[in-house]
Coordinates of C-alpha atoms in Angstrom, one line a residue:
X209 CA 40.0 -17.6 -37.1
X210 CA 39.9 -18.2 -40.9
X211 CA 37.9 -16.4 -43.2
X212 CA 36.9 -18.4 -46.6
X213 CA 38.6 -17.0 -49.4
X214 CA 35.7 -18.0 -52.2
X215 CA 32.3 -16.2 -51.8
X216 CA 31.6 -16.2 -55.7
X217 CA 28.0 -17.7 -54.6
X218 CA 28.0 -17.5 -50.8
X219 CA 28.6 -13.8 -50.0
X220 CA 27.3 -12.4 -53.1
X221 CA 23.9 -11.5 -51.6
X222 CA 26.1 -10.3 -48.4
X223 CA 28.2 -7.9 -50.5
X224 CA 25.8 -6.2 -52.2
X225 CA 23.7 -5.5 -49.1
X226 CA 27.2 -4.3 -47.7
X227 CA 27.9 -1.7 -50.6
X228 CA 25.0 0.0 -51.1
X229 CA 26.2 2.7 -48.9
X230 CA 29.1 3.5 -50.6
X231 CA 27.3 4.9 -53.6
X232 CA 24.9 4.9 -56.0
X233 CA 27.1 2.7 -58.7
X234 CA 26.1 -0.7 -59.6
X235 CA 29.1 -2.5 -58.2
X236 CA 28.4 -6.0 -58.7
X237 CA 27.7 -7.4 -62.5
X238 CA 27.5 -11.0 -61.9
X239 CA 25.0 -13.8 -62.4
X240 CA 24.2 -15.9 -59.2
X241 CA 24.4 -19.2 -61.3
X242 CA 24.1 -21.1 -57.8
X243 CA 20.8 -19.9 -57.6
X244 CA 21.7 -18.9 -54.0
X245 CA 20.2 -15.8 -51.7
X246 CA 19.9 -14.4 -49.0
X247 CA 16.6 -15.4 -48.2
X248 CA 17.7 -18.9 -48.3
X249 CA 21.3 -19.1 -47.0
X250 CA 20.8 -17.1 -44.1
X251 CA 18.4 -19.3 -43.2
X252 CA 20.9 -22.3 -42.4
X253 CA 23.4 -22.2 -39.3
X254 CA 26.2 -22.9 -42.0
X255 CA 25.3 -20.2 -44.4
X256 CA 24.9 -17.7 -41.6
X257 CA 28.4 -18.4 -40.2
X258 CA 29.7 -16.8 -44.2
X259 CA 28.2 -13.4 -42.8
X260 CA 29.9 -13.6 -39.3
X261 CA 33.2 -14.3 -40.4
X262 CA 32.4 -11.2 -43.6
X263 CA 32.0 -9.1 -40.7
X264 CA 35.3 -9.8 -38.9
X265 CA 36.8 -10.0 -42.5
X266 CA 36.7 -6.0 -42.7
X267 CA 39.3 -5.4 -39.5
X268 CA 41.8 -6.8 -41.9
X269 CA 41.4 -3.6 -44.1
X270 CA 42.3 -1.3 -41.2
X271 CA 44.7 -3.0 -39.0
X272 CA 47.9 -3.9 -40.4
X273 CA 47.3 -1.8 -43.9
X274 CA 48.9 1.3 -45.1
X275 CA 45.3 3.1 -45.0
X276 CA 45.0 2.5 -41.5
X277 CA 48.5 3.3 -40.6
X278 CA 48.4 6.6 -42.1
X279 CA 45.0 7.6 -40.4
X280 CA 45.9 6.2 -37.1
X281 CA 49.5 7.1 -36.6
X282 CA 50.5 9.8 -39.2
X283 CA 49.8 12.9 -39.0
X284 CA 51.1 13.0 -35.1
X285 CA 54.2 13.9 -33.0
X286 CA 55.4 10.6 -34.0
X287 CA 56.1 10.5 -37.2
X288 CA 57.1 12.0 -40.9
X289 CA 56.4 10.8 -44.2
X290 CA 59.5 8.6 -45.7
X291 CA 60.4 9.2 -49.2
X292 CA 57.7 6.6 -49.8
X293 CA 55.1 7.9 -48.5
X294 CA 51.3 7.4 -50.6
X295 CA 49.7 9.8 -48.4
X296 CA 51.9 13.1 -47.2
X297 CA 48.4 15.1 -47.4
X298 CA 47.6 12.4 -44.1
X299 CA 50.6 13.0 -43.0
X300 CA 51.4 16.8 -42.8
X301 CA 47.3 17.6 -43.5
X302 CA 49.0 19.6 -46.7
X303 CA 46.2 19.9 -49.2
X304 CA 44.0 17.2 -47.5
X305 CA 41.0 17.0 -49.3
X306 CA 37.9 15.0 -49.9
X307 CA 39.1 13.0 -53.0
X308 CA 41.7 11.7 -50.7
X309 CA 42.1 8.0 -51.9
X310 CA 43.1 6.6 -48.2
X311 CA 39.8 8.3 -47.2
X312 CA 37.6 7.1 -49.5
X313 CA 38.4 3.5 -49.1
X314 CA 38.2 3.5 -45.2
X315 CA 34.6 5.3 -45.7
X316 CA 33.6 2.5 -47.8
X317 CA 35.0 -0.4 -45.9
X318 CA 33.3 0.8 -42.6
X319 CA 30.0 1.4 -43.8
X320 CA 30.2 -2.2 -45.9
X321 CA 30.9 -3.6 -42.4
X322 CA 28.3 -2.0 -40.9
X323 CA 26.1 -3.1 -42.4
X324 CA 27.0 -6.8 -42.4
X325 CA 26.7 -6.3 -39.0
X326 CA 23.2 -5.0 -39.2
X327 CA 22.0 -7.3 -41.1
X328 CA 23.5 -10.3 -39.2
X329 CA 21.6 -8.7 -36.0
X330 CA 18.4 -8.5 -37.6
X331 CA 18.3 -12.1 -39.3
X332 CA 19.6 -14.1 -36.6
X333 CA 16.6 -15.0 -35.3
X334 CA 15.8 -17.2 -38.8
X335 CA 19.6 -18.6 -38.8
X336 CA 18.1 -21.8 -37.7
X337 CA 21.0 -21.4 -34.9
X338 CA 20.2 -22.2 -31.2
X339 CA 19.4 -19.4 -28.8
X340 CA 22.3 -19.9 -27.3
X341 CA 24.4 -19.8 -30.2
X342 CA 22.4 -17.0 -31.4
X343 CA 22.9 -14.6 -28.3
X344 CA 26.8 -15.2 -28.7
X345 CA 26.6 -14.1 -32.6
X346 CA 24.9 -11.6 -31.8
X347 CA 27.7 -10.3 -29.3
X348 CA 29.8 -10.3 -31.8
X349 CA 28.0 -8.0 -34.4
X350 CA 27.4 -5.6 -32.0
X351 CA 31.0 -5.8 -30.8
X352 CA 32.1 -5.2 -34.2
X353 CA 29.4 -2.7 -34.9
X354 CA 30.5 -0.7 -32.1
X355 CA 34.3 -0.8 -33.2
X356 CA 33.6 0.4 -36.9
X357 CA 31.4 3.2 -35.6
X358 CA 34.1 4.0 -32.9
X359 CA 36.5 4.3 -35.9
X360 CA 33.8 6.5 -38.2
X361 CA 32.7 9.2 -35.6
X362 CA 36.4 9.6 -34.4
X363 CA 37.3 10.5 -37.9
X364 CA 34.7 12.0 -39.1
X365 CA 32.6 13.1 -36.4
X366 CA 28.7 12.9 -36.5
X367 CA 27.8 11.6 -39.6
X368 CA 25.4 8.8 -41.0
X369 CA 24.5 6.6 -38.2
X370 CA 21.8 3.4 -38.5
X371 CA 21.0 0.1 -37.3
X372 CA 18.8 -0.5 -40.3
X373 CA 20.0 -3.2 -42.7
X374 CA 20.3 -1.4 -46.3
X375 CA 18.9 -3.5 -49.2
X376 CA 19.1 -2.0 -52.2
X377 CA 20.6 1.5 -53.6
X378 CA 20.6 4.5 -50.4
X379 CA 20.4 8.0 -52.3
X380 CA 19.9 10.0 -48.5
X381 CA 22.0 9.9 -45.8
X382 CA 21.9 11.5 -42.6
X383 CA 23.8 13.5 -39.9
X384 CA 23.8 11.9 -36.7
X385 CA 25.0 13.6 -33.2
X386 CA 28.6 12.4 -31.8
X387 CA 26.0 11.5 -28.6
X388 CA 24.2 10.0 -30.3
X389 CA 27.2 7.8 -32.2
X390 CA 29.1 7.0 -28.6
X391 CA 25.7 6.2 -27.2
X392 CA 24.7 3.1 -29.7
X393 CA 28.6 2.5 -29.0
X394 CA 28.4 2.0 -25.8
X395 CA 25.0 0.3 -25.6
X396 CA 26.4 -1.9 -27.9
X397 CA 29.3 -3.0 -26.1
X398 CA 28.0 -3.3 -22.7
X399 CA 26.0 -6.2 -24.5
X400 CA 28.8 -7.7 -26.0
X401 CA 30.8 -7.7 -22.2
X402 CA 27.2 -9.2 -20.6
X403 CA 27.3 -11.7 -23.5
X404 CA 30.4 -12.7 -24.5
X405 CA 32.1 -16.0 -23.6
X406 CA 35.1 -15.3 -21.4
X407 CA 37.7 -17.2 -24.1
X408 CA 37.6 -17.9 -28.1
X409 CA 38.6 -21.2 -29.0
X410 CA 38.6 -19.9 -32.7
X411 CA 41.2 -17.1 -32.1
X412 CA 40.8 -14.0 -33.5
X413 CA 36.8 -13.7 -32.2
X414 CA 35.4 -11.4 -30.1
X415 CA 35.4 -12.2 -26.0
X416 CA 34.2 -10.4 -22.6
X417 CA 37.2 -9.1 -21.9
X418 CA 38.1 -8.2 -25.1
X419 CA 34.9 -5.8 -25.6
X420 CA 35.3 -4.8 -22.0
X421 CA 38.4 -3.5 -23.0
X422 CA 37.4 -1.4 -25.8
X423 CA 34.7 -0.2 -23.8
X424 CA 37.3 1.1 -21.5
X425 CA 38.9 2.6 -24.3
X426 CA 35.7 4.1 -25.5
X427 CA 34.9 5.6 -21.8
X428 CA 38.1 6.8 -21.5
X429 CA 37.5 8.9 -25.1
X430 CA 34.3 10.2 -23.9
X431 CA 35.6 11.4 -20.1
X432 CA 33.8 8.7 -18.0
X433 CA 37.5 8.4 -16.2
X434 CA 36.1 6.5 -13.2
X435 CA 34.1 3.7 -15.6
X436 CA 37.2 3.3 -17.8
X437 CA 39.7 2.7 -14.8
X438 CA 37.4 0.7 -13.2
X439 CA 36.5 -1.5 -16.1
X440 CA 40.6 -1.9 -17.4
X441 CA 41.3 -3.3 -13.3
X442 CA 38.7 -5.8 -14.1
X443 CA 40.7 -6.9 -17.3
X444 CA 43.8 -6.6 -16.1
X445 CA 42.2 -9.0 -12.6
X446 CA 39.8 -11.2 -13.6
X447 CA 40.9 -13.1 -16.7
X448 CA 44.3 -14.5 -16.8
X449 CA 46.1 -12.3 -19.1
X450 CA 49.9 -11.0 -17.8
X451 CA 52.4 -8.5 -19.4
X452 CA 55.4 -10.4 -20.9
X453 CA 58.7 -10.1 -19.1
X454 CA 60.5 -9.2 -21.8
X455 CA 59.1 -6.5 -24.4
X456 CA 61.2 -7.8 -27.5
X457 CA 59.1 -10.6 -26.8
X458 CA 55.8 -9.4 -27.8
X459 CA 57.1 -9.2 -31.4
X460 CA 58.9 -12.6 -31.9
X461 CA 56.9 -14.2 -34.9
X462 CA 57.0 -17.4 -33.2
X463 CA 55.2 -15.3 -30.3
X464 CA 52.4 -13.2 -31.7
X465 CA 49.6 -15.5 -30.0
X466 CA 50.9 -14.6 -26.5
X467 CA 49.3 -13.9 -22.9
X468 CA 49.3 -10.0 -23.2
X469 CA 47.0 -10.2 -26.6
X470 CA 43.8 -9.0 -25.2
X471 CA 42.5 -8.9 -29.1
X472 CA 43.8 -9.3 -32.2
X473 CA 43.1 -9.5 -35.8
X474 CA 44.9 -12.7 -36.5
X475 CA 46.1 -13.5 -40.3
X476 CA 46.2 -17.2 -41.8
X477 CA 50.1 -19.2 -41.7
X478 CA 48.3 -20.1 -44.9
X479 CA 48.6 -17.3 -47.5
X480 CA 45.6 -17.8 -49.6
X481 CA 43.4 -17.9 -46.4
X482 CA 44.1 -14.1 -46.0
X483 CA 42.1 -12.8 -48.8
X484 CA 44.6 -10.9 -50.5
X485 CA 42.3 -10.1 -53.5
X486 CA 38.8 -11.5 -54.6
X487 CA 37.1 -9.4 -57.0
X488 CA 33.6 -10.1 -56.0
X489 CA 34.1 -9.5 -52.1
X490 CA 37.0 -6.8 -52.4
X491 CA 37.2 -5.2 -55.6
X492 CA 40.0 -2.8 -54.4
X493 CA 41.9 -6.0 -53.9
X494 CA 45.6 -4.5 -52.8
X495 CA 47.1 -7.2 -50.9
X496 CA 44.0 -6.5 -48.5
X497 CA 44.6 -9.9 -46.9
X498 CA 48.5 -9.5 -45.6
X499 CA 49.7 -7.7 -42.7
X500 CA 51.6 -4.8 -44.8
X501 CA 53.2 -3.3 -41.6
X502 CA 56.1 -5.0 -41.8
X503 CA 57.5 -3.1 -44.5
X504 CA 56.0 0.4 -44.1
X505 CA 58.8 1.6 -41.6
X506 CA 61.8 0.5 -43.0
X507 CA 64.5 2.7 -44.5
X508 CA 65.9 2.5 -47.7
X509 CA 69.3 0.4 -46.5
X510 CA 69.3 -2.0 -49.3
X511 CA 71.4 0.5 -52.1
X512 CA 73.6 0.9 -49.0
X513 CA 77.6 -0.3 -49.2
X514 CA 77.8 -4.1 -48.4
X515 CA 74.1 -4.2 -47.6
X516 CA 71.5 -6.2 -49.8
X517 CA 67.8 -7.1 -49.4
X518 CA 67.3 -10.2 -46.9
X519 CA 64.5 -12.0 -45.5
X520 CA 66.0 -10.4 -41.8
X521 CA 66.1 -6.5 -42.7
X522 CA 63.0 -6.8 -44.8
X523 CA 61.5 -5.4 -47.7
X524 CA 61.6 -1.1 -47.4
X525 CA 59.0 0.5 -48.5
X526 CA 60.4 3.5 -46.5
X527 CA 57.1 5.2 -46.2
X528 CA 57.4 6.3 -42.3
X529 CA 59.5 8.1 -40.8
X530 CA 60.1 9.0 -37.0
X531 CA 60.3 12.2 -35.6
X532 CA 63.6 13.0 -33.6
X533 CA 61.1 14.1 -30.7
X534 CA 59.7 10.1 -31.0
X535 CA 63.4 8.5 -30.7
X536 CA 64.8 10.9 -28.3
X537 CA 61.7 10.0 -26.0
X538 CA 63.7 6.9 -25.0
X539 CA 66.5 6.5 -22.7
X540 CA 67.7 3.5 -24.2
X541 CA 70.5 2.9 -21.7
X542 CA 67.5 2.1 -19.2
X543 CA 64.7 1.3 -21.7
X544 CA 64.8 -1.9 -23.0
X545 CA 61.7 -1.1 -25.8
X546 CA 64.2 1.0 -27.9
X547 CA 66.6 -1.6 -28.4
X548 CA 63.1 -4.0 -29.0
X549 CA 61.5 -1.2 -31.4
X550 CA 63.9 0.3 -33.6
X551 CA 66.8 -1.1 -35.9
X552 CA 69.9 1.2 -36.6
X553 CA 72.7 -1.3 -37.0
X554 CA 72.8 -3.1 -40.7
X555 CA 75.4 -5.6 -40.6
X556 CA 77.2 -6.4 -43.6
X557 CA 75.9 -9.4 -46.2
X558 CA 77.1 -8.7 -49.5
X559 CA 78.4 -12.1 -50.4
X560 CA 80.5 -10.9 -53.5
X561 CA 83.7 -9.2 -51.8
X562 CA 83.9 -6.9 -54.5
X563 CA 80.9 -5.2 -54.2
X564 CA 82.2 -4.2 -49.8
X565 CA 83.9 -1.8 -49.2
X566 CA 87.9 -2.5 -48.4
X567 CA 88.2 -4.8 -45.4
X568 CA 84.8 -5.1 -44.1
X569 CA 83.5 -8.7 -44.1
X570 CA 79.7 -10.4 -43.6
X571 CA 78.8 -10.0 -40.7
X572 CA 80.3 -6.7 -39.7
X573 CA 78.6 -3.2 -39.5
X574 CA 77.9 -2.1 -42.7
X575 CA 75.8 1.0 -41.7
X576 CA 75.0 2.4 -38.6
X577 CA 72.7 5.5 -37.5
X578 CA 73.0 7.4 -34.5
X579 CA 70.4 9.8 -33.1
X580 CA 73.4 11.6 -31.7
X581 CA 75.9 13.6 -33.2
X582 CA 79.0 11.4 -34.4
X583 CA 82.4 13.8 -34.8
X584 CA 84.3 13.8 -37.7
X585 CA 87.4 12.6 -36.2
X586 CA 85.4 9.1 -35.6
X587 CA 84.0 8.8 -38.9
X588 CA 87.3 8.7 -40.5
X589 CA 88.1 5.9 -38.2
X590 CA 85.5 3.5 -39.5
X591 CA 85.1 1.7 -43.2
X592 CA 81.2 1.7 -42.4
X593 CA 78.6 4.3 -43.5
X594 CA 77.8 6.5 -40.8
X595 CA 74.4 8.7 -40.2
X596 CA 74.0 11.2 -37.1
X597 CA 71.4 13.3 -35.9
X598 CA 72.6 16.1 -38.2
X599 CA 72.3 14.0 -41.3
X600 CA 68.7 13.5 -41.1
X601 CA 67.2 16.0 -39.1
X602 CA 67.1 20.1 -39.5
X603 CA 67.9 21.9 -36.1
X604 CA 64.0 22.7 -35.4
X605 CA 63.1 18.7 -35.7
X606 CA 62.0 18.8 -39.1
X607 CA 63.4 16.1 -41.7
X608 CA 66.2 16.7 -44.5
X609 CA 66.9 13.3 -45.5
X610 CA 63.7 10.6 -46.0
X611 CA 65.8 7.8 -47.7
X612 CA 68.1 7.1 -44.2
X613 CA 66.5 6.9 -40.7
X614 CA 66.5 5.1 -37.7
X615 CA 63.8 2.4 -38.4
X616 CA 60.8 0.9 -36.8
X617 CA 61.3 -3.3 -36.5
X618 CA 58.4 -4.1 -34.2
X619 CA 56.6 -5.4 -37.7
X620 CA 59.1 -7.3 -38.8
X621 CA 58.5 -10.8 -40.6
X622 CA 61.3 -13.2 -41.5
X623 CA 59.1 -15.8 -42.3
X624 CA 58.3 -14.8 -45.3
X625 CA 58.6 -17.2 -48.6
X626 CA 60.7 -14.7 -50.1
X627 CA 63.0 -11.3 -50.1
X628 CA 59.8 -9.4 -52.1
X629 CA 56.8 -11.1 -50.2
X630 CA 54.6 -8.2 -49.8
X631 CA 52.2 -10.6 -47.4
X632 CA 53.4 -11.2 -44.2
X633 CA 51.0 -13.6 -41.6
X634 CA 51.9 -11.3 -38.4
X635 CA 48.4 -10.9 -36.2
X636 CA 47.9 -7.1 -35.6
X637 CA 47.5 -6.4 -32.2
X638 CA 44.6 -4.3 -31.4
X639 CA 44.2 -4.2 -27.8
X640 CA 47.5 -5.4 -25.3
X641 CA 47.2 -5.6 -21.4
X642 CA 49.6 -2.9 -21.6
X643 CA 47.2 -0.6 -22.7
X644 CA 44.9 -1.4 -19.5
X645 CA 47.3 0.2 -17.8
X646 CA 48.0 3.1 -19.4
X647 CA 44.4 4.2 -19.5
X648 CA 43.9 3.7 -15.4
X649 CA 46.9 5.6 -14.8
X650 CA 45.2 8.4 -17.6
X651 CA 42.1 8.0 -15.6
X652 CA 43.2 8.1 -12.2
X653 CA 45.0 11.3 -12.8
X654 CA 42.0 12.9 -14.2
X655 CA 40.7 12.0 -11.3
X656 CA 43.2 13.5 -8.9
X657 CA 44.7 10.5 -7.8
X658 CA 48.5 10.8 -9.1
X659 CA 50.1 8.1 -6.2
X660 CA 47.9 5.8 -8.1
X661 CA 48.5 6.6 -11.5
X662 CA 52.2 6.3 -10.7
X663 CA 51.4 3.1 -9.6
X664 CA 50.3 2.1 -12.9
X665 CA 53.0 3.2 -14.5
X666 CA 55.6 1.9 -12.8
X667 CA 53.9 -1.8 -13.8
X668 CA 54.6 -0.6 -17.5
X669 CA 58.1 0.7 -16.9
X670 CA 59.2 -1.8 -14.9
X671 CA 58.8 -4.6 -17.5
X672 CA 60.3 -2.4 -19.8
X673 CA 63.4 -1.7 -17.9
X674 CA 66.9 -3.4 -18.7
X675 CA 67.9 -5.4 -16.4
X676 CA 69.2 -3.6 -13.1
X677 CA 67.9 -0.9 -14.2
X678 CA 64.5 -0.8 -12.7
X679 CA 64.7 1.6 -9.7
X680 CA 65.7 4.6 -12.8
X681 CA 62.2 3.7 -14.3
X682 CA 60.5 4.1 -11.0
X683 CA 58.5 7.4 -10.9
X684 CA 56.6 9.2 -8.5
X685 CA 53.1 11.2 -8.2
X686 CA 54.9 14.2 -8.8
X687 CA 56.3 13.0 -12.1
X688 CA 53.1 12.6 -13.4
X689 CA 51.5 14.7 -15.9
X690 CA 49.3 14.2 -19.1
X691 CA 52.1 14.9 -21.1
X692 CA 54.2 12.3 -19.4
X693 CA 51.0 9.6 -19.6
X694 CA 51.7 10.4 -23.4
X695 CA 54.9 9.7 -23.6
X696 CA 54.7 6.7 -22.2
X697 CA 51.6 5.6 -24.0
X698 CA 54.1 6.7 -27.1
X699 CA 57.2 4.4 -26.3
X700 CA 55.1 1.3 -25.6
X701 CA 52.6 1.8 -28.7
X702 CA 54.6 3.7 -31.5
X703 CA 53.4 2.1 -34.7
X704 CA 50.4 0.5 -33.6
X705 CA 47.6 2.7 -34.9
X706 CA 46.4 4.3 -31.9
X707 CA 48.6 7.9 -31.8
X708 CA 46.3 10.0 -33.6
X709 CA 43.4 8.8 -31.4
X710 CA 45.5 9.5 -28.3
X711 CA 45.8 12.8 -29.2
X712 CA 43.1 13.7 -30.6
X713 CA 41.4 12.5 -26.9
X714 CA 43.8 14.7 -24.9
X715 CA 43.2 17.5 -26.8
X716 CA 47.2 17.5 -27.9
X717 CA 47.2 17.4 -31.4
X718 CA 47.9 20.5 -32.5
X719 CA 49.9 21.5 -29.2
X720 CA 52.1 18.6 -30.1
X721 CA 52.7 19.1 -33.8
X722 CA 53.4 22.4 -33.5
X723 CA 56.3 21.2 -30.7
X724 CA 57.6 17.8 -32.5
X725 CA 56.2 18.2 -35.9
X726 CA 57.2 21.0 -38.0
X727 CA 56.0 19.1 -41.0
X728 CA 52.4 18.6 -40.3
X729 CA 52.0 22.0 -38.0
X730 CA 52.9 23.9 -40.8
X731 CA 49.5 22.8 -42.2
X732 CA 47.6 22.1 -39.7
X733 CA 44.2 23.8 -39.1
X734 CA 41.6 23.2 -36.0
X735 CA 39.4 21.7 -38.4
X736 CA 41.7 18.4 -39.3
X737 CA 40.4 17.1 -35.8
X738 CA 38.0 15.6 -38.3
X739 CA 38.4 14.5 -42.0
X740 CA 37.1 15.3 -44.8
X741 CA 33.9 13.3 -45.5
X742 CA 34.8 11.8 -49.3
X743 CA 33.8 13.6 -52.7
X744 CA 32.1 10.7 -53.7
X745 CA 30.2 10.0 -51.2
X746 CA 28.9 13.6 -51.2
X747 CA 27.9 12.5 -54.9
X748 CA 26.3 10.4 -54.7
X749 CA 23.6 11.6 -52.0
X750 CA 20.8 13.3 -53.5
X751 CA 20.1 15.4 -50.4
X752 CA 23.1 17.3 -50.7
X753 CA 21.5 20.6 -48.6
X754 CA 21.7 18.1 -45.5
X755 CA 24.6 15.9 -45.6
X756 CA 27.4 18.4 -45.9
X757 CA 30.8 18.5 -45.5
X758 CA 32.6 18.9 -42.4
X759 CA 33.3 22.3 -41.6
X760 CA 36.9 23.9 -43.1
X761 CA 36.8 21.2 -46.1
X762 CA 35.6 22.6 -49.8

């Protein structure tokens, strides 16, 4: 689906309903020279489609961005910060405060969406749309309602929830129960799966399955086990969608609109269709259009010996790091998805000879990095650069060396116009098929039934399993545990914003940093489970004796 880039006169009244929740600034100084409002736009079918697509519009500031990355998957077992990193209070909860830019800017964006969506669902009805039409629309706000607040009360727990549209500057805000967030959540999307047509022909909307899915993530969150297995069957039964044979195939750019996509936030093949900055409708701009992901994960290999920046190995940005616990979670003589996940091979393609070292040519290993030991003996055998286990990591896990890692690749995007494209038009995946699985087999252990969690599994494990090597993936009831569920859910998903969420649900945060993470349990207190609800925010709000801070921040 393609947003419009230009809302100089069509949004304006849209984006300054949307901000007023942010704070008491003026952020808009602009004269509507069109003449245009909302009274009158809205009032059109055309005009009213601007608001729907400004709703959708906001999922491109969490999925795929650095923001989102570091509040949904750092901070975890997973992963360290690289020597890149923007955020290491997000990722090892050191010093995390209020003022916490990342924050901030996710706070804002959320509650700008939300209340787009508000709005949309309380105007509809003078859209001059058909009722048809209208009930669909109205789906979809609610769909997108639900995942914004699913994304506000996991972080920060129960704070300001309406379905008021805000017009106009909001000094008060309220606190709201976590009940009372998951129940408008749910409510919401149990309208969106009775409303929503089964298939999008503009990719990238919401659809039945789609919000059925979430919903099954969302039961799942809140301990309904027997809803949320018995909701993912139906998605994985009823509508067509399969798991791809091969896993390395789900991240083939020529791929990324495939049959396991249950829903995605799609970006534009054209790059000015992305939104990367328009200072009326995102003043923070910050490439907010691309799909940064493909450069987040990558080591710095580029000031390596007869190694240079290419479209293929991507532009570092070396800001994550994984743990040793992540990589040595894989068996990768059985598991195909470490092989499809991670890069540690750079082959050689320094052009000038001179600048190689002595008899290495294009095209042979230039570095290589091992997550096991590699003797000295070997090393003196080979004219490439060599990193081991012991080069990067300390004995207890943590990390010594944030320049030189084994590196995620799912992301990856050699499509791109050039070596220092920052943009890159990769959907982000939000929901897979895969995922379906993993939270019936979570479910159906909770519920006692292990033979048929196994059962679950085994679907996952078997597509990811090399080739004759599918009875060693094959696992029984007695193999399963909540920790193994996690694991798994950890080798199919690493990188793809839904690890701190997992454990957070499980109740293994702090049991698992304080295992895999030395880094982040160092620092770690029970009250991170939430974060800090931002400084200015607190501000602005003129009823500062009831909307406090979460507990354990100053």
């Amino acid at each position: 689906m393609k947003f419009p880039v230009k809302y100089k006169a069509i949004l304006f009244s849209a984006v300054l309903l949307a901000t007023s929740l942010t704070s008491c600034k003026k952020m808009l100084d602009e004269e509507n020279l069109s003449g245009i409002t909302d009274e009158t736009l809205y009032t059109t079918p055309k005009g009213f489609e601007t608001l729907v697509n400004a709703a959708y519009s906001y999922q491109r500031w969490w999925y795929g961005k650095e923001r989102g990355f570091n509040m949904g998957e750092t901070g975890t077992d997973l992963w360290t910060n690289g020597a890149g990193d923007v955020y290491p209070d997000l990722t090892t909860y050191q010093n995390l405060q209020a003022t916490n830019g990342a924050l901030q800017e996710a706070w804002a964006n959320f509650y700008k969406a939300i209340n787009v969506c508000n709005a949309g669902i309380a105007r509809i009805g003078n859209s001059g749309m058909d009722q048809a039409l209208q009930v669909q629309r109205t789906a979809e706000f609610r769909f997108l309602r639900a995942f914004y607040y699913y994304h506000i009360v996991e972080m920060w727990g129960g704070v300001h929830l309406t379905t008021e549209e805000t017009v106009g500057v909001l000094t008060e805000a309220k606190k709201s129960s976590v009940d009372d967030f998951y129940n408008l959540i749910i409510e919401d999307l149990r309208f969106a799966a009775d409303n929503l047509a089964r298939t999008a022909t503009d990719y990238g909307r919401a659809t039945k399955p789609a919000a059925e899915a979430f919903l099954a993530r969302v039961y799942l969150t809140r301990g309904m086990d027997a809803e949320a297995s018995t909701l993912a069957k139906k998605v994985i039964s009823d509508y067509g969608f399969g798991l791809l044979p091969n896993y390395a195939d789900l991240w083939k750019m020529a791929n990324i609109q495939n049959n396991e996509v249950v829903y995605a936030v799609n970006y534009s093949s054209n790059l000015n269709d992305n939104d990367k900055q328009d200072d009326n409708v995102y003043p923070d701009g910050d490439n907010r259009g691309s799909n940064s992901a493909h450069m987040l994960f990558l080591m710095k290999y580029d000031d390596q010996p007869g190694v240079i920046r290419s479209l293929e190995y991507g532009r570092p940005f070396n800001r994550y790091q994984p743990s040793r616990y992540l990589l040595y979670l894989f068996d990768e003589n059985i598991d195909s998805r470490f092989e499809a996940s991670f890069q540690n091979v750079w082959y050689c393609n320094q052009p000038n000879a001179s600048s190689r070292p002595p008899g290495m040519n294009v095209g042979d290993t230039a570095v290589f990095i091992s997550k096991y030991t590699i003797p000295t003996s070997v090393r003196a055998t080979k004219n490439y650069t060599i990193y081991d286990d012991g080069d990067i990591y300390n004995a207890d896990g943590s990390s010594k060396n944030r320049l030189r890692y084994i590196s995620l690749k799912k992301f990856m995007d050699n499509t791109r116009g050039s070596i220092n494209e920052a943009q890159s038009v990769r959907d982000a995946f939000v929901i897979r098929l895969a995922e379906m699985y993993l939270i019936v087999a979570e479910a159906e252990f909770k519920l006692g039934n292990n033979v048929e969690a196994a059962t679950y599994l085994n679907a996952i494990r078997a597509r990811a399993a090399k080739e004759g090597r599918e009875q060693d993936m094959n696992i029984s009831a007695s193999d399963v545990s909540l920790d193994f569920i996690l694991e798994e859910r950890a080798r199919e998903f690493a990188g793809e914003q839904l690890r701190w969420f997992d454990l957070k649900r499980t109740g293994k945060l702090k049991e698992n940093l304080q295992k895999y993470n030395p880094h982040g349990y160092i620092y770690f207190r029970d009250y991170h489970l939430l974060r800090p609800i931002p400084q200015n925010q607190l501000d602005a709000v003129t009823n500062k004796s009831d909307f406090t801070q979460n507990a354990g921040y100053q």
